[in-house]
mmCIF file of C-alpha atoms in Angstrom:
data_model
loop_
_atom_site.group_PDB
_atom_site.id
_atom_site.type_symbol
_atom_site.label_atom_id
_atom_site.label_comp_id
_atom_site.label_asym_id
_atom_site.label_seq_id
_atom_site.Cartn_x
_atom_site.Cartn_y
_atom_site.Cartn_z
ATOM 1 C CA UNK U 26 122.744 97.324 86.857
ATOM 2 C CA UNK U 27 123.025 96.748 90.648
ATOM 3 C CA UNK U 28 120.669 99.727 91.175
ATOM 4 C CA UNK U 29 118.082 97.709 89.254
ATOM 5 C CA UNK U 30 118.172 95.116 92.039
ATOM 6 C CA UNK U 31 118.046 97.085 95.316
ATOM 7 C CA UNK U 32 116.822 94.076 97.329
ATOM 8 C CA UNK U 33 119.366 91.571 95.994
ATOM 9 C CA UNK U 34 121.360 89.401 98.399
ATOM 10 C CA UNK U 35 124.887 90.737 98.913
ATOM 11 C CA UNK U 36 126.490 87.703 97.253
ATOM 12 C CA UNK U 37 124.239 87.874 94.159
ATOM 13 C CA UNK U 38 124.709 89.639 90.823
ATOM 14 C CA UNK U 39 122.923 89.553 87.466
ATOM 15 C CA UNK U 40 125.889 87.512 86.193
ATOM 16 C CA UNK U 41 125.016 84.823 88.759
ATOM 17 C CA UNK U 42 121.454 84.709 87.409
ATOM 18 C CA UNK U 43 122.758 84.514 83.841
ATOM 19 C CA UNK U 44 124.944 81.527 84.760
ATOM 20 C CA UNK U 45 122.067 79.745 86.533
ATOM 21 C CA UNK U 46 119.804 80.427 83.554
ATOM 22 C CA UNK U 47 122.401 79.017 81.159
ATOM 23 C CA UNK U 48 122.720 75.853 83.273
ATOM 24 C CA UNK U 49 118.913 75.516 83.293
ATOM 25 C CA UNK U 50 118.563 76.185 79.559
ATOM 26 C CA UNK U 51 116.725 79.486 80.002
ATOM 27 C CA UNK U 52 117.148 82.668 78.021
ATOM 28 C CA UNK U 53 116.363 85.540 80.366
ATOM 29 C CA UNK U 54 113.848 88.152 79.220
ATOM 30 C CA UNK U 55 112.652 91.312 80.963
ATOM 31 C CA UNK U 56 109.853 89.244 82.532
ATOM 32 C CA UNK U 57 112.428 86.912 84.083
ATOM 33 C CA UNK U 58 114.253 89.931 85.536
ATOM 34 C CA UNK U 59 110.935 91.303 86.826
ATOM 35 C CA UNK U 60 110.348 87.959 88.567
ATOM 36 C CA UNK U 61 113.842 88.089 90.101
ATOM 37 C CA UNK U 62 113.216 91.642 91.373
ATOM 38 C CA UNK U 63 109.802 90.693 92.789
ATOM 39 C CA UNK U 64 111.215 87.673 94.638
ATOM 40 C CA UNK U 65 114.183 89.626 95.998
ATOM 41 C CA UNK U 66 111.901 92.421 97.210
ATOM 42 C CA UNK U 67 109.521 89.946 98.873
ATOM 43 C CA UNK U 68 112.389 88.153 100.634
ATOM 44 C CA UNK U 69 113.912 91.457 101.729
ATOM 45 C CA UNK U 70 110.650 92.552 103.363
ATOM 46 C CA UNK U 71 109.321 89.223 104.682
ATOM 47 C CA UNK U 72 110.522 87.981 108.027
ATOM 48 C CA UNK U 73 109.885 84.360 107.028
ATOM 49 C CA UNK U 74 109.023 83.688 103.388
ATOM 50 C CA UNK U 75 105.970 81.438 103.018
ATOM 51 C CA UNK U 76 105.264 79.568 99.793
ATOM 52 C CA UNK U 77 101.560 80.463 99.615
ATOM 53 C CA UNK U 78 102.247 84.179 100.162
ATOM 54 C CA UNK U 79 105.011 84.192 97.542
ATOM 55 C CA UNK U 80 102.755 82.499 94.995
ATOM 56 C CA UNK U 81 99.938 84.964 95.731
ATOM 57 C CA UNK U 82 102.286 87.948 95.398
ATOM 58 C CA UNK U 83 103.685 86.665 92.093
ATOM 59 C CA UNK U 84 100.208 85.888 90.772
ATOM 60 C CA UNK U 85 99.205 89.463 91.541
ATOM 61 C CA UNK U 86 102.404 90.981 90.091
ATOM 62 C CA UNK U 87 101.951 89.126 86.805
ATOM 63 C CA UNK U 88 98.133 89.162 86.766
ATOM 64 C CA UNK U 89 97.896 91.238 83.578
ATOM 65 C CA UNK U 90 99.952 88.627 81.694
ATOM 66 C CA UNK U 91 98.148 85.598 83.119
ATOM 67 C CA UNK U 92 99.561 85.281 86.628
ATOM 68 C CA UNK U 93 101.072 81.989 87.719
ATOM 69 C CA UNK U 94 100.004 80.232 84.528
ATOM 70 C CA UNK U 95 102.135 82.674 82.520
ATOM 71 C CA UNK U 96 105.047 82.311 84.943
ATOM 72 C CA UNK U 97 105.033 78.527 84.522
ATOM 73 C CA UNK U 98 105.338 79.103 80.768
ATOM 74 C CA UNK U 99 108.485 81.223 81.114
ATOM 75 C CA UNK U 100 109.886 79.365 84.162
ATOM 76 C CA UNK U 101 109.090 75.686 83.564
ATOM 77 C CA UNK U 102 111.054 74.656 86.673
ATOM 78 C CA UNK U 103 108.555 76.594 88.805
ATOM 79 C CA UNK U 104 108.314 80.342 89.320
ATOM 80 C CA UNK U 105 109.115 80.042 93.030
ATOM 81 C CA UNK U 106 111.683 77.216 93.022
ATOM 82 C CA UNK U 107 113.550 78.117 89.845
ATOM 83 C CA UNK U 108 112.856 81.834 90.337
ATOM 84 C CA UNK U 109 114.487 81.775 93.777
ATOM 85 C CA UNK U 110 117.445 79.924 92.294
ATOM 86 C CA UNK U 111 117.836 82.698 89.687
ATOM 87 C CA UNK U 112 117.419 85.392 92.350
ATOM 88 C CA UNK U 113 120.025 83.894 94.695
ATOM 89 C CA UNK U 114 117.451 83.147 97.393
ATOM 90 C CA UNK U 115 116.690 80.139 99.560
ATOM 91 C CA UNK U 116 113.882 78.055 98.114
ATOM 92 C CA UNK U 117 111.015 77.969 100.632
ATOM 93 C CA UNK U 118 109.892 74.698 102.175
ATOM 94 C CA UNK U 119 107.359 72.910 100.021
ATOM 95 C CA UNK U 120 108.434 74.535 96.762
ATOM 96 C CA UNK U 121 110.120 71.358 95.564
ATOM 97 C CA UNK U 122 108.713 67.862 95.808
ATOM 98 C CA UNK U 123 111.690 65.637 95.108
ATOM 99 C CA UNK U 124 109.468 62.750 94.062
ATOM 100 C CA UNK U 125 107.737 64.778 91.356
ATOM 101 C CA UNK U 126 110.099 67.658 90.620
ATOM 102 C CA UNK U 127 109.213 71.272 91.148
ATOM 103 C CA UNK U 128 105.706 72.069 92.304
ATOM 104 C CA UNK U 129 105.921 75.837 92.730
#
């Protein structure tokens, strides 16, 4: 399965994502894995990940299924914030508003 995640951080594995998902009460589907791959690829290619650009890229990647609206349905903790957590990536600034919970 590591070949399925060519842009993954060196200290990350699908088992890590499974554990995070279990802690967060998520059951991972192929769409969750697609989100993880998309985030890892973006982070691998971006010099400095920016919240707006990540959201735009995800919206485009999942456009056929409903974009960000769909992603919020499958990742209630926020496609960027919770998605980065699943993907083993640093959550970009502004993705979490501690006073309100996740915003991205």
